Amino acid sequence: MEPETQRKANFSALAHTNGLTKSSALASKPTASKKLIIKNFKEKPKLPDNYTQDTWQKLHEAVKAIESSTSIKYNLEELYQAVENLCSYKVSHTLYKQLRQVCEEHMKAQINQFREESLDSCLFLKKVNLCWKDHCRQMIMIRSIFLFLDRTYVLQNSLLPSIWDMGLELFRCHVISDKLVQTKTIDGILLLIEKERSGEAVDRSLLRSLLGMLSDLQMYKDSFEARFLEDTNSLYASEGQRLMQEREVPEYLHHVNRRLEEESDRVITYLDHGTHKPLIACVEKQLLGEHLAAILQKGLKNMLDENRISDMTLMYQLYSRVRGGQLILLQHWGEYIKNFGSSIVVNPEKDKEMVQELLDFKDKVDHIIDVCFQKNEKFVNVMKESFETFINRRANKPAELIGIWECLYLQKYKLSIVFNAYCLHIQSHSDPGSIELTVNILTMGYWPTYTPVDVHLPAEMVKLQEIFKTFYLGKHSGRRLQWQSTLGHAVLKAEFKDEKKELQVSLFQTLVLLMFNEGNEFSFEDIKMATGIEDSELRRTLQSLACGKARVLNKLPKSKDVEDGDKFSFNTDFKHKLYRIKINQIQMKETVEEQVNTTERVFQDRQYQIDAAIVRIMKMRKTLTHNLLVSELYNQLKFPVKPGDLKKRIESLIDRDYMERDKEDSKQYHYLA
Amino acid sequence: MPPRKKRRPAAGDDLLAKKSRHDGMYKKYDSSRIRAEEEAFSSKRCLEWFYEYAGTDDVVGPEGMEKFCEDIGVEPENVVMLVLAWKLDAQNMGYFTLQEWLKGMTSLQCDTTEKLRNTLDYLRSLLNEPTNFKLIYRYAFDFAREKDQRSLDMNTAKCMLGLLLGKTWPLFPVFHQFLEQSKYKVINKDQWCNVLEFSRTINLDLSNYDEDGAWPVLLDEFVEWYKEKQMA
């Protein structure tokens, strides 16, 4: 409602005013007669004739003063005003032209100082730099004075470069584009970089300034970068060739790493950051990419043999930078595992230590994958495949060791990955010896069946077991806890005459060793009685302690095997280079019967695998010729198998109606659903 | 329904017989017609013929089979008996069931011993045709095997092979010898079928045998054994 009333009010007011004015005009007309006086026009204010010229003269002087680095006679405010006045007087065009001319003359004059031949490269660069710095400073000053011109006339004319850009253009044309100056400048810069690369300290701020200049003048890419990359390329190409010959691989890798860091630093400090990518790519290519295979052939085996963790980490990082690097590392990694593994597996003399060595080897490669290869899954997979491959190399040899091995491998595997048997940890503080007990709970059924063996444990251990049992059964009622003494192991602190050691031993070994806390010499029968360990098991245990590599016990009489009546005493003179020593339990010799069993099991197991593979393939392909089926099988099966064995399995499957031979073409099989 | 059907031709026979007896005028004509009637296949006659050998059972057993063979003048182990069994689609060696008999003999149009005897040559000739031979050969395996076994025991297998390939495959004696000394106790169907294929395609000097081919291991072993034997 409100706006409307207001509007009405306005209208009325307007009407009213009109009426009033009108009436007064009418009233005055007849009364006053006025005389009209016409005055002369006042003359428009005129600039003095020579104003433009005089003013320019002032400005010119000022510019000259700036260029020669002398003091300016006029006050800067005045000069700025002068420029503004001239622009208002529409002489901007002339003013800009005149300014440009003055600057150009000055630039032309600059070139002379670079004509002297004698200047050495570094001094020359400094001179160029000085000239450039002066130019910049001067142009800033000049632009400040001519700011009004820059902001009005120049801005409105898109074709004209700003005063600053005009300055750059003149500098480029008259100074840097001079053939001699340009060549000397670029060569000088490259020389300085080369010096720095060879280890000399150089004036980096000079380099930064000059390269900044080239960027500002838009000459960086064309006149500098191309040549710089070319030089870099040939430098590192020859350096790579040379150092690959001269240096060991780890040393070489560290060198490459250092080079990469240096070049990155170079980009940060004085190069244009657009150079980063091509520069690093160039270093990577010449120092790494060209030598990928050679580096691995020359050094990988040693590095892995010697377990050089930090070097391997570096190698992985470097190889991950270049295309195809990881792939080739992966191949060599697989080869290494296969070769090393085979060397353990194939040598029949090593059968005794084979299992332990393989487990140690597996630990080692796991560690390398975790630490050096950042748990990269590809490396894990290749490791697994390679293990499969070399294990199966031993297929034609007695299978029983592999049987054991596979079994242990499986256990280990299960232990670490599949079934996280959880560990519980108890420490008994009351005892002075302070025993710690760690328990692994293994769910039955997931694990091979172990026959529980009863042995006599020391009271302290029994006590801990009881504590644990109470705890565990309290937590999980209705479960049964069974101690597997065959799987137990311990770390014992041992004090010999000269040395203190930690012994990593099995539970059985522990029981035997603990006896020597109580006395100095025991017969075989004493020990058997006290520990309750089964006869042959005990013999092997004693053998490992008294006849193995680390003999912490003495045996009387000395011989390789443990006989009834042998006497054992603590070897106080024991010496060893390591502080913690692992004493391996001696591997049980399999009986002939067991060997046959294991062979049979392995064979059976493989038959199932072959059958499964055949059925899988046939199910997918429905119809397949014999040769294709066989080659497909060789692709899928990881263990060596003779063509004849495959045929037997195929025939067996035909006989069992899993598949049939084509009635007409006997080389073709059909899958029977 | 079936009984009436059966009776009809029988009644017709009677009528015809009466007619021929009374109507001398048509005698000559009739005798040829009677011959034709005799030659024409009769299910009834076929059935009666079956019971001649089956006795009271619905199956011709070993004894009946012996007499049957004697009547048609063929040794029981003659290959033509296998072809006949194949034609009858007999399931068990030494036995013909009623059903097999009727179906098979009908297809051969035989209802008397004599007619069958005249058909033997035809049956023998079937062996000369490769496709038929292959069918008979494959049939022989199932025919001869114990029905609770998947495979053929070695002795039977050797006999059957001798019957089928003995005269046509020059390598048979060697192969037989190989089987004699081998540890194989049975032959499965796949091996059986491949022996025929082998006998047909492999040269007598075994020069075109491919060890890496699809041949069953049994044949690989035979070839290896034979080559060693020749070397020695």
mmCIF file of C-alpha atoms in Angstrom, chain A residues 39 51-52 95 152 160 167 235 243 247 257 261 374 442 451 463 465 535 539 561 563 643 650:
data_model
loop_
_atom_site.group_PDB
_atom_site.id
_atom_site.type_symbol
_atom_site.label_atom_id
_atom_site.label_comp_id
_atom_site.label_asym_id
_atom_site.label_seq_id
_atom_site.Cartn_x
_atom_site.Cartn_y
_atom_site.Cartn_z
ATOM 1 C CA LYS A 39 29.914 39.908 -23.809
ATOM 2 C CA TYR A 51 55.134 23.464 -24.258
ATOM 3 C CA THR A 52 55.165 20.059 -25.880
ATOM 4 C CA LEU A 95 55.458 10.559 -26.838
ATOM 5 C CA THR A 152 46.046 4.876 -21.045
ATOM 6 C CA LEU A 160 51.677 -1.798 -28.808
ATOM 7 C CA GLY A 167 62.229 -2.741 -22.959
ATOM 8 C CA LEU A 235 77.330 -36.634 -20.770
ATOM 9 C CA LEU A 243 80.808 -46.339 -14.624
ATOM 10 C CA ARG A 247 82.000 -49.708 -10.475
ATOM 11 C CA ASN A 257 70.563 -41.889 -7.163
ATOM 12 C CA GLU A 261 68.976 -35.801 -6.687
ATOM 13 C CA GLN A 374 57.228 -52.624 -0.473
ATOM 14 C CA LEU A 442 46.813 -74.498 16.535
ATOM 15 C CA THR A 451 50.996 -87.660 18.081
ATOM 16 C CA LYS A 463 53.607 -74.333 36.467
ATOM 17 C CA GLN A 465 51.558 -74.451 31.484
ATOM 18 C CA ASP A 535 64.631 -93.550 22.649
ATOM 19 C CA ARG A 539 69.438 -90.214 20.360
ATOM 20 C CA ASP A 561 76.166 -91.986 16.633
ATOM 21 C CA GLU A 563 75.106 -95.609 21.678
ATOM 22 C CA PRO A 643 53.692 -87.246 -21.769
ATOM 23 C CA ILE A 650 43.540 -89.168 -20.088
#
